[in-house]
Short mmCIF file of N, CA, C and O in Angstrom, two decimals:
data_model
loop_
_atom_site.label_atom_id
_atom_site.label_comp_id
_atom_site.label_asym_id
_atom_site.label_seq_id
_atom_site.Cartn_x
_atom_site.Cartn_y
_atom_site.Cartn_z
N MET A 13 199.46 107.95 -23.53
CA MET A 13 199.18 108.69 -24.74
C MET A 13 200.37 108.60 -25.70
O MET A 13 200.18 108.59 -26.89
N GLU A 14 201.56 108.53 -25.17
CA GLU A 14 202.74 108.42 -26.04
C GLU A 14 202.73 107.12 -26.81
O GLU A 14 203.26 107.04 -27.90
N ASP A 15 202.14 106.08 -26.23
CA ASP A 15 202.07 104.79 -26.92
C ASP A 15 201.18 104.86 -28.16
O ASP A 15 201.36 104.08 -29.09
N GLU A 16 200.22 105.77 -28.18
CA GLU A 16 199.29 105.89 -29.29
C GLU A 16 199.90 106.60 -30.49
O GLU A 16 199.50 106.37 -31.61
N LEU A 17 200.86 107.48 -30.27
CA LEU A 17 201.48 108.21 -31.36
C LEU A 17 202.46 107.31 -32.10
O LEU A 17 203.27 106.61 -31.50
N LYS A 18 202.36 107.31 -33.43
CA LYS A 18 203.26 106.51 -34.23
C LYS A 18 204.08 107.45 -35.11
O LYS A 18 203.53 108.18 -35.92
N PRO A 19 205.37 107.46 -34.93
CA PRO A 19 206.21 108.34 -35.73
C PRO A 19 206.25 107.88 -37.19
O PRO A 19 206.60 106.74 -37.48
N ARG A 20 205.86 108.75 -38.08
CA ARG A 20 205.79 108.42 -39.51
C ARG A 20 207.16 108.03 -40.07
O ARG A 20 207.27 107.12 -40.88
N PHE A 21 208.20 108.70 -39.63
CA PHE A 21 209.54 108.42 -40.13
C PHE A 21 209.96 106.99 -39.80
O PHE A 21 210.46 106.26 -40.64
N ILE A 22 209.73 106.59 -38.56
CA ILE A 22 210.10 105.25 -38.12
C ILE A 22 209.27 104.21 -38.89
O ILE A 22 209.81 103.19 -39.35
N GLU A 23 207.99 104.46 -39.02
CA GLU A 23 207.13 103.54 -39.78
C GLU A 23 207.62 103.40 -41.22
O GLU A 23 207.64 102.31 -41.77
N SER A 24 208.02 104.50 -41.80
CA SER A 24 208.51 104.47 -43.17
C SER A 24 209.77 103.62 -43.29
O SER A 24 209.94 102.87 -44.25
N LEU A 25 210.64 103.72 -42.32
CA LEU A 25 211.87 102.93 -42.34
C LEU A 25 211.60 101.43 -42.15
O LEU A 25 212.37 100.60 -42.61
N GLN A 26 210.51 101.13 -41.48
CA GLN A 26 210.21 99.74 -41.17
C GLN A 26 209.38 99.04 -42.26
O GLN A 26 209.15 97.84 -42.16
N ARG A 27 209.02 99.76 -43.28
CA ARG A 27 208.23 99.13 -44.35
C ARG A 27 209.07 98.06 -45.05
O ARG A 27 210.27 98.21 -45.20
N ASN A 28 208.40 97.04 -45.52
CA ASN A 28 209.13 95.99 -46.24
C ASN A 28 209.21 96.34 -47.73
O ASN A 28 208.59 97.30 -48.19
N ASN A 29 209.97 95.56 -48.46
CA ASN A 29 210.18 95.83 -49.88
C ASN A 29 208.88 95.87 -50.68
O ASN A 29 208.74 96.70 -51.57
N ASP A 30 207.97 94.97 -50.38
CA ASP A 30 206.70 94.95 -51.11
C ASP A 30 205.92 96.24 -50.88
O ASP A 30 205.33 96.79 -51.82
N GLN A 31 205.89 96.73 -49.66
CA GLN A 31 205.18 97.97 -49.36
C GLN A 31 205.84 99.15 -50.07
O GLN A 31 205.16 100.01 -50.61
N ILE A 32 207.16 99.19 -50.04
CA ILE A 32 207.88 100.27 -50.71
C ILE A 32 207.62 100.23 -52.21
O ILE A 32 207.33 101.24 -52.84
N ARG A 33 207.72 99.05 -52.78
CA ARG A 33 207.50 98.88 -54.22
C ARG A 33 206.07 99.29 -54.60
O ARG A 33 205.84 99.95 -55.61
N GLU A 34 205.10 98.90 -53.78
CA GLU A 34 203.70 99.25 -54.05
C GLU A 34 203.50 100.77 -54.00
O GLU A 34 202.83 101.33 -54.86
N ASP A 35 204.07 101.42 -52.99
CA ASP A 35 203.94 102.88 -52.88
C ASP A 35 204.57 103.58 -54.08
O ASP A 35 203.99 104.52 -54.64
N ARG A 36 205.73 103.14 -54.48
CA ARG A 36 206.40 103.76 -55.63
C ARG A 36 205.61 103.52 -56.91
O ARG A 36 205.46 104.41 -57.74
N ALA A 37 205.11 102.32 -57.09
CA ALA A 37 204.33 102.00 -58.29
C ALA A 37 203.07 102.85 -58.35
O ALA A 37 202.71 103.38 -59.41
N ARG A 38 202.40 103.01 -57.21
CA ARG A 38 201.18 103.82 -57.17
C ARG A 38 201.49 105.27 -57.53
O ARG A 38 200.78 105.89 -58.31
N THR A 39 202.56 105.80 -56.97
CA THR A 39 202.95 107.19 -57.23
C THR A 39 203.28 107.39 -58.71
O THR A 39 202.81 108.34 -59.34
N ILE A 40 204.11 106.51 -59.24
CA ILE A 40 204.49 106.62 -60.66
C ILE A 40 203.26 106.46 -61.56
O ILE A 40 203.09 107.21 -62.53
N GLY A 41 202.40 105.52 -61.23
CA GLY A 41 201.19 105.29 -62.02
C GLY A 41 200.26 106.49 -62.01
O GLY A 41 199.74 106.89 -63.06
N GLU A 42 200.03 107.07 -60.85
CA GLU A 42 199.15 108.24 -60.75
C GLU A 42 199.70 109.42 -61.53
O GLU A 42 198.96 110.10 -62.26
N ASP A 43 201.00 109.68 -61.38
CA ASP A 43 201.62 110.79 -62.11
C ASP A 43 201.54 110.57 -63.61
O ASP A 43 201.21 111.48 -64.37
N SER A 44 201.86 109.36 -64.04
CA SER A 44 201.85 109.05 -65.47
C SER A 44 200.45 109.18 -66.05
O SER A 44 200.27 109.73 -67.14
N GLU A 45 199.47 108.70 -65.34
CA GLU A 45 198.09 108.79 -65.82
C GLU A 45 197.65 110.25 -65.95
O GLU A 45 197.04 110.64 -66.96
N LEU A 46 197.97 111.04 -64.97
CA LEU A 46 197.59 112.45 -64.99
C LEU A 46 198.24 113.19 -66.16
O LEU A 46 197.57 113.91 -66.90
N ILE A 47 199.53 112.97 -66.34
CA ILE A 47 200.24 113.65 -67.42
C ILE A 47 199.76 113.14 -68.78
O ILE A 47 199.57 113.92 -69.71
N TYR A 48 199.53 111.84 -68.90
CA TYR A 48 199.04 111.28 -70.15
C TYR A 48 197.68 111.88 -70.51
O TYR A 48 197.42 112.27 -71.65
N ARG A 49 196.80 111.95 -69.51
CA ARG A 49 195.46 112.53 -69.73
C ARG A 49 195.57 113.98 -70.20
O ARG A 49 194.87 114.40 -71.12
N ARG A 50 196.47 114.73 -69.60
CA ARG A 50 196.65 116.13 -70.00
C ARG A 50 197.13 116.24 -71.44
O ARG A 50 196.70 117.11 -72.19
N LYS A 51 198.05 115.36 -71.84
CA LYS A 51 198.56 115.37 -73.21
C LYS A 51 197.43 115.09 -74.21
O LYS A 51 197.33 115.74 -75.25
N VAL A 52 196.59 114.12 -73.89
CA VAL A 52 195.47 113.79 -74.77
C VAL A 52 194.51 114.98 -74.84
O VAL A 52 194.04 115.36 -75.92
N GLU A 53 194.24 115.61 -73.71
CA GLU A 53 193.37 116.78 -73.69
C GLU A 53 193.97 117.94 -74.48
O GLU A 53 193.25 118.69 -75.13
N ASP A 54 195.29 118.08 -74.43
CA ASP A 54 195.97 119.12 -75.21
C ASP A 54 195.77 118.89 -76.71
O ASP A 54 195.56 119.84 -77.47
N ILE A 55 195.83 117.63 -77.13
CA ILE A 55 195.60 117.31 -78.54
C ILE A 55 194.17 117.68 -78.93
O ILE A 55 193.93 118.28 -79.98
N GLU A 56 193.21 117.34 -78.07
CA GLU A 56 191.81 117.69 -78.33
C GLU A 56 191.64 119.20 -78.48
O GLU A 56 190.94 119.67 -79.38
N LEU A 57 192.28 119.95 -77.61
CA LEU A 57 192.19 121.41 -77.65
C LEU A 57 192.79 121.96 -78.93
O LEU A 57 192.21 122.85 -79.57
N LYS A 58 193.94 121.43 -79.35
CA LYS A 58 194.57 121.88 -80.59
C LYS A 58 193.65 121.64 -81.78
O LYS A 58 193.52 122.51 -82.65
N ILE A 59 193.01 120.48 -81.80
CA ILE A 59 192.09 120.16 -82.90
C ILE A 59 190.96 121.16 -82.94
O ILE A 59 190.63 121.71 -84.00
N LYS A 60 190.35 121.45 -81.80
CA LYS A 60 189.22 122.39 -81.76
C LYS A 60 189.65 123.78 -82.23
O LYS A 60 188.94 124.44 -82.99
N ARG A 61 190.80 124.23 -81.78
CA ARG A 61 191.27 125.55 -82.18
C ARG A 61 191.57 125.63 -83.67
O ARG A 61 191.24 126.62 -84.33
N LEU A 62 192.18 124.58 -84.20
CA LEU A 62 192.48 124.57 -85.63
C LEU A 62 191.21 124.49 -86.47
O LEU A 62 191.12 125.11 -87.54
N GLU A 63 190.23 123.74 -86.01
CA GLU A 63 188.95 123.67 -86.73
C GLU A 63 188.27 125.04 -86.75
O GLU A 63 187.71 125.45 -87.77
N ARG A 64 188.34 125.75 -85.63
CA ARG A 64 187.78 127.12 -85.59
C ARG A 64 188.53 128.04 -86.55
O ARG A 64 187.92 128.86 -87.24
N GLU A 65 189.85 127.91 -86.55
CA GLU A 65 190.66 128.73 -87.45
C GLU A 65 190.31 128.43 -88.91
O GLU A 65 190.19 129.34 -89.73
N GLN A 66 190.12 127.16 -89.21
CA GLN A 66 189.78 126.76 -90.57
C GLN A 66 188.42 127.31 -90.97
O GLN A 66 188.23 127.79 -92.09
N GLU A 67 187.47 127.26 -90.06
CA GLU A 67 186.15 127.84 -90.35
C GLU A 67 186.24 129.35 -90.55
O GLU A 67 185.54 129.92 -91.36
N GLY A 68 187.14 129.97 -89.79
CA GLY A 68 187.33 131.41 -89.93
C GLY A 68 187.87 131.81 -91.29
O GLY A 68 187.65 132.94 -91.75
N LEU A 69 188.57 130.89 -91.94
CA LEU A 69 189.11 131.18 -93.27
C LEU A 69 188.03 131.44 -94.30
O LEU A 69 188.24 132.20 -95.25
N ILE A 70 186.88 130.81 -94.12
CA ILE A 70 185.82 130.96 -95.12
C ILE A 70 184.91 132.15 -94.82
O ILE A 70 183.96 132.39 -95.55
N ASP A 71 185.22 132.87 -93.78
CA ASP A 71 184.46 134.08 -93.45
C ASP A 71 185.04 135.24 -94.26
O ASP A 71 186.00 135.88 -93.86
N ILE A 72 184.42 135.50 -95.40
CA ILE A 72 184.89 136.61 -96.25
C ILE A 72 183.78 137.66 -96.31
O ILE A 72 183.33 138.07 -97.37
N SER A 73 183.36 138.07 -95.15
CA SER A 73 182.28 139.04 -95.03
C SER A 73 182.65 140.36 -95.70
O SER A 73 183.81 140.73 -95.78
N PRO A 74 181.63 141.08 -96.17
CA PRO A 74 181.87 142.42 -96.70
C PRO A 74 182.48 143.33 -95.63
O PRO A 74 182.41 143.04 -94.44
N LEU A 75 183.04 144.42 -96.09
CA LEU A 75 183.68 145.35 -95.16
C LEU A 75 182.70 145.92 -94.15
O LEU A 75 183.05 146.16 -93.01
N ASP A 76 181.45 146.17 -94.56
CA ASP A 76 180.41 146.61 -93.64
C ASP A 76 179.05 146.15 -94.18
O ASP A 76 178.95 145.55 -95.23
N ARG A 77 177.99 146.45 -93.47
CA ARG A 77 176.64 145.97 -93.82
C ARG A 77 176.19 146.41 -95.20
O ARG A 77 175.50 145.68 -95.90
N ASN A 78 176.53 147.60 -95.57
CA ASN A 78 176.02 148.16 -96.82
C ASN A 78 176.96 147.93 -98.01
O ASN A 78 176.62 148.30 -99.13
N SER A 79 178.08 147.38 -97.76
CA SER A 79 179.08 147.21 -98.80
C SER A 79 178.89 145.89 -99.53
O SER A 79 178.49 144.89 -98.95
N LEU A 80 179.19 145.89 -100.79
CA LEU A 80 179.19 144.66 -101.57
C LEU A 80 180.63 144.22 -101.86
O LEU A 80 180.86 143.23 -102.52
N THR A 81 181.58 144.97 -101.34
CA THR A 81 182.99 144.65 -101.54
C THR A 81 183.48 143.78 -100.39
O THR A 81 183.26 144.11 -99.22
N PHE A 82 184.12 142.71 -100.75
CA PHE A 82 184.64 141.83 -99.72
C PHE A 82 186.03 142.28 -99.28
O PHE A 82 186.74 142.95 -100.03
N ALA A 83 186.38 141.90 -98.08
CA ALA A 83 187.72 142.21 -97.58
C ALA A 83 188.72 141.59 -98.56
O ALA A 83 188.40 140.67 -99.30
N ASP A 84 189.92 142.11 -98.55
CA ASP A 84 190.94 141.56 -99.45
C ASP A 84 191.02 140.05 -99.26
O ASP A 84 191.23 139.57 -98.16
N PHE A 85 190.84 139.34 -100.35
CA PHE A 85 190.84 137.88 -100.29
C PHE A 85 191.83 137.36 -101.31
O PHE A 85 191.72 137.60 -102.50
N ASN A 86 192.82 136.62 -100.80
CA ASN A 86 193.83 136.04 -101.66
C ASN A 86 193.52 134.55 -101.80
O ASN A 86 193.68 133.78 -100.85
N THR A 87 193.10 134.16 -102.99
CA THR A 87 192.66 132.79 -103.23
C THR A 87 193.77 131.78 -102.97
O THR A 87 193.54 130.74 -102.33
N GLU A 88 194.96 132.05 -103.45
CA GLU A 88 196.07 131.10 -103.27
C GLU A 88 196.43 130.93 -101.80
O GLU A 88 196.70 129.82 -101.35
N ASP A 89 196.46 132.03 -101.06
CA ASP A 89 196.74 131.95 -99.62
C ASP A 89 195.67 131.13 -98.91
O ASP A 89 195.97 130.32 -98.03
N PHE A 90 194.41 131.37 -99.31
CA PHE A 90 193.30 130.63 -98.71
C PHE A 90 193.45 129.13 -98.93
O PHE A 90 193.36 128.33 -98.01
N VAL A 91 193.69 128.74 -100.18
CA VAL A 91 193.81 127.32 -100.52
C VAL A 91 194.99 126.69 -99.78
O VAL A 91 194.86 125.61 -99.18
N GLN A 92 196.13 127.36 -99.78
CA GLN A 92 197.32 126.83 -99.11
C GLN A 92 197.08 126.65 -97.61
O GLN A 92 197.38 125.60 -97.04
N LYS A 93 196.52 127.67 -96.98
CA LYS A 93 196.27 127.61 -95.53
C LYS A 93 195.23 126.54 -95.19
O LYS A 93 195.38 125.80 -94.21
N ASP A 94 194.18 126.43 -96.02
CA ASP A 94 193.14 125.44 -95.77
C ASP A 94 193.70 124.02 -95.87
O ASP A 94 193.38 123.17 -95.03
N ILE A 95 194.54 123.78 -96.87
CA ILE A 95 195.14 122.46 -97.00
C ILE A 95 196.06 122.17 -95.82
O ILE A 95 196.03 121.07 -95.25
N GLU A 96 196.86 123.13 -95.43
CA GLU A 96 197.76 122.94 -94.28
C GLU A 96 196.97 122.62 -93.02
O GLU A 96 197.33 121.70 -92.27
N LEU A 97 195.92 123.38 -92.78
CA LEU A 97 195.09 123.13 -91.60
C LEU A 97 194.43 121.77 -91.67
O LEU A 97 194.36 121.05 -90.66
N SER A 98 193.94 121.39 -92.83
CA SER A 98 193.29 120.08 -92.99
C SER A 98 194.25 118.95 -92.67
O SER A 98 193.89 117.99 -91.98
N LEU A 99 195.47 119.05 -93.16
CA LEU A 99 196.46 118.01 -92.90
C LEU A 99 196.86 117.97 -91.43
O LEU A 99 197.02 116.89 -90.84
N THR A 100 197.03 119.13 -90.83
CA THR A 100 197.38 119.19 -89.42
C THR A 100 196.27 118.60 -88.55
O THR A 100 196.54 117.81 -87.64
N ILE A 101 195.04 118.95 -88.87
CA ILE A 101 193.89 118.41 -88.13
C ILE A 101 193.82 116.89 -88.30
O ILE A 101 193.59 116.16 -87.34
N ARG A 102 194.04 116.41 -89.52
CA ARG A 102 194.02 114.97 -89.77
C ARG A 102 195.08 114.27 -88.93
O ARG A 102 194.81 113.25 -88.29
N ASN A 103 196.28 114.80 -88.93
CA ASN A 103 197.37 114.19 -88.15
C ASN A 103 197.07 114.21 -86.65
O ASN A 103 197.34 113.24 -85.94
N LEU A 104 196.51 115.31 -86.18
CA LEU A 104 196.16 115.40 -84.77
C LEU A 104 195.04 114.42 -84.41
O LEU A 104 195.04 113.84 -83.31
N ASN A 105 194.09 114.21 -85.32
CA ASN A 105 193.03 113.24 -85.07
C ASN A 105 193.59 111.83 -84.97
O ASN A 105 193.14 111.03 -84.15
N ILE A 106 194.58 111.53 -85.79
CA ILE A 106 195.24 110.22 -85.70
C ILE A 106 195.96 110.11 -84.36
O ILE A 106 195.85 109.08 -83.67
N GLN A 107 196.70 111.15 -83.98
CA GLN A 107 197.39 111.15 -82.68
C GLN A 107 196.39 110.96 -81.55
O GLN A 107 196.66 110.22 -80.60
N LEU A 108 195.26 111.64 -81.63
CA LEU A 108 194.24 111.55 -80.59
C LEU A 108 193.71 110.13 -80.48
O LEU A 108 193.61 109.57 -79.38
N GLU A 109 193.38 109.54 -81.60
CA GLU A 109 192.85 108.17 -81.60
C GLU A 109 193.86 107.18 -81.00
O GLU A 109 193.52 106.37 -80.14
N VAL A 110 195.10 107.29 -81.44
CA VAL A 110 196.14 106.39 -80.94
C VAL A 110 196.38 106.63 -79.45
O VAL A 110 196.50 105.68 -78.67
N SER A 111 196.43 107.88 -79.05
CA SER A 111 196.68 108.23 -77.65
C SER A 111 195.57 107.74 -76.73
O SER A 111 195.83 107.25 -75.64
N GLU A 112 194.33 107.90 -77.17
CA GLU A 112 193.20 107.43 -76.35
C GLU A 112 193.23 105.91 -76.19
O GLU A 112 193.03 105.39 -75.09
N LYS A 113 193.50 105.20 -77.27
CA LYS A 113 193.57 103.73 -77.19
C LYS A 113 194.72 103.30 -76.28
O LYS A 113 194.59 102.38 -75.48
N ARG A 114 195.84 103.97 -76.42
CA ARG A 114 197.01 103.63 -75.60
C ARG A 114 196.74 103.94 -74.13
O ARG A 114 197.11 103.18 -73.24
N PHE A 115 196.08 105.07 -73.85
CA PHE A 115 195.71 105.43 -72.48
C PHE A 115 194.85 104.33 -71.87
O PHE A 115 195.08 103.89 -70.75
N GLU A 116 193.85 103.87 -72.63
CA GLU A 116 192.96 102.82 -72.14
C GLU A 116 193.73 101.54 -71.86
O GLU A 116 193.49 100.86 -70.87
N TYR A 117 194.67 101.22 -72.74
CA TYR A 117 195.48 100.02 -72.56
C TYR A 117 196.37 100.13 -71.32
O TYR A 117 196.47 99.21 -70.51
N LEU A 118 197.05 101.27 -71.19
CA LEU A 118 198.01 101.44 -70.10
C LEU A 118 197.36 101.57 -68.72
O LEU A 118 197.88 101.05 -67.73
N PHE A 119 196.24 102.28 -68.67
CA PHE A 119 195.65 102.59 -67.37
C PHE A 119 194.32 101.89 -67.09
O PHE A 119 193.74 102.05 -66.02
N GLY A 120 193.83 101.12 -68.06
CA GLY A 120 192.60 100.36 -67.86
C GLY A 120 191.37 101.21 -67.64
O GLY A 120 190.42 100.78 -66.99
N LYS A 121 191.40 102.43 -68.18
CA LYS A 121 190.28 103.35 -68.03
C LYS A 121 189.93 103.92 -69.40
O LYS A 121 190.82 104.19 -70.21
N THR A 122 188.64 104.11 -69.64
CA THR A 122 188.26 104.75 -70.91
C THR A 122 188.49 106.25 -70.79
O THR A 122 188.38 106.82 -69.70
N PHE A 123 188.83 106.83 -71.90
CA PHE A 123 189.14 108.25 -71.87
C PHE A 123 187.90 109.06 -72.03
O PHE A 123 187.01 108.93 -72.67
#
């Protein structure tokens, strides 16, 4: 029965350079792919949140059902914030497109 047991430590020491290199490459590749995927997903999430925020800017509902008075609305603040959000969303969409293409190139998988 002792002959059947293979000590992992000894096996690890006996691996050749190609095996060691392959194991390291696989580990680095898996970690990189996972982190890259998370970064791309983070960009997607930021875009969705900013789009929701931008849509929320145009919600100028009355104070209550029976009121014809709208909540305090500052036109200049609205325009400034909307432009800022539009530019940020545009930049994030560019980052997303570039990141997805790069992910596909680096890892040979579609995102």
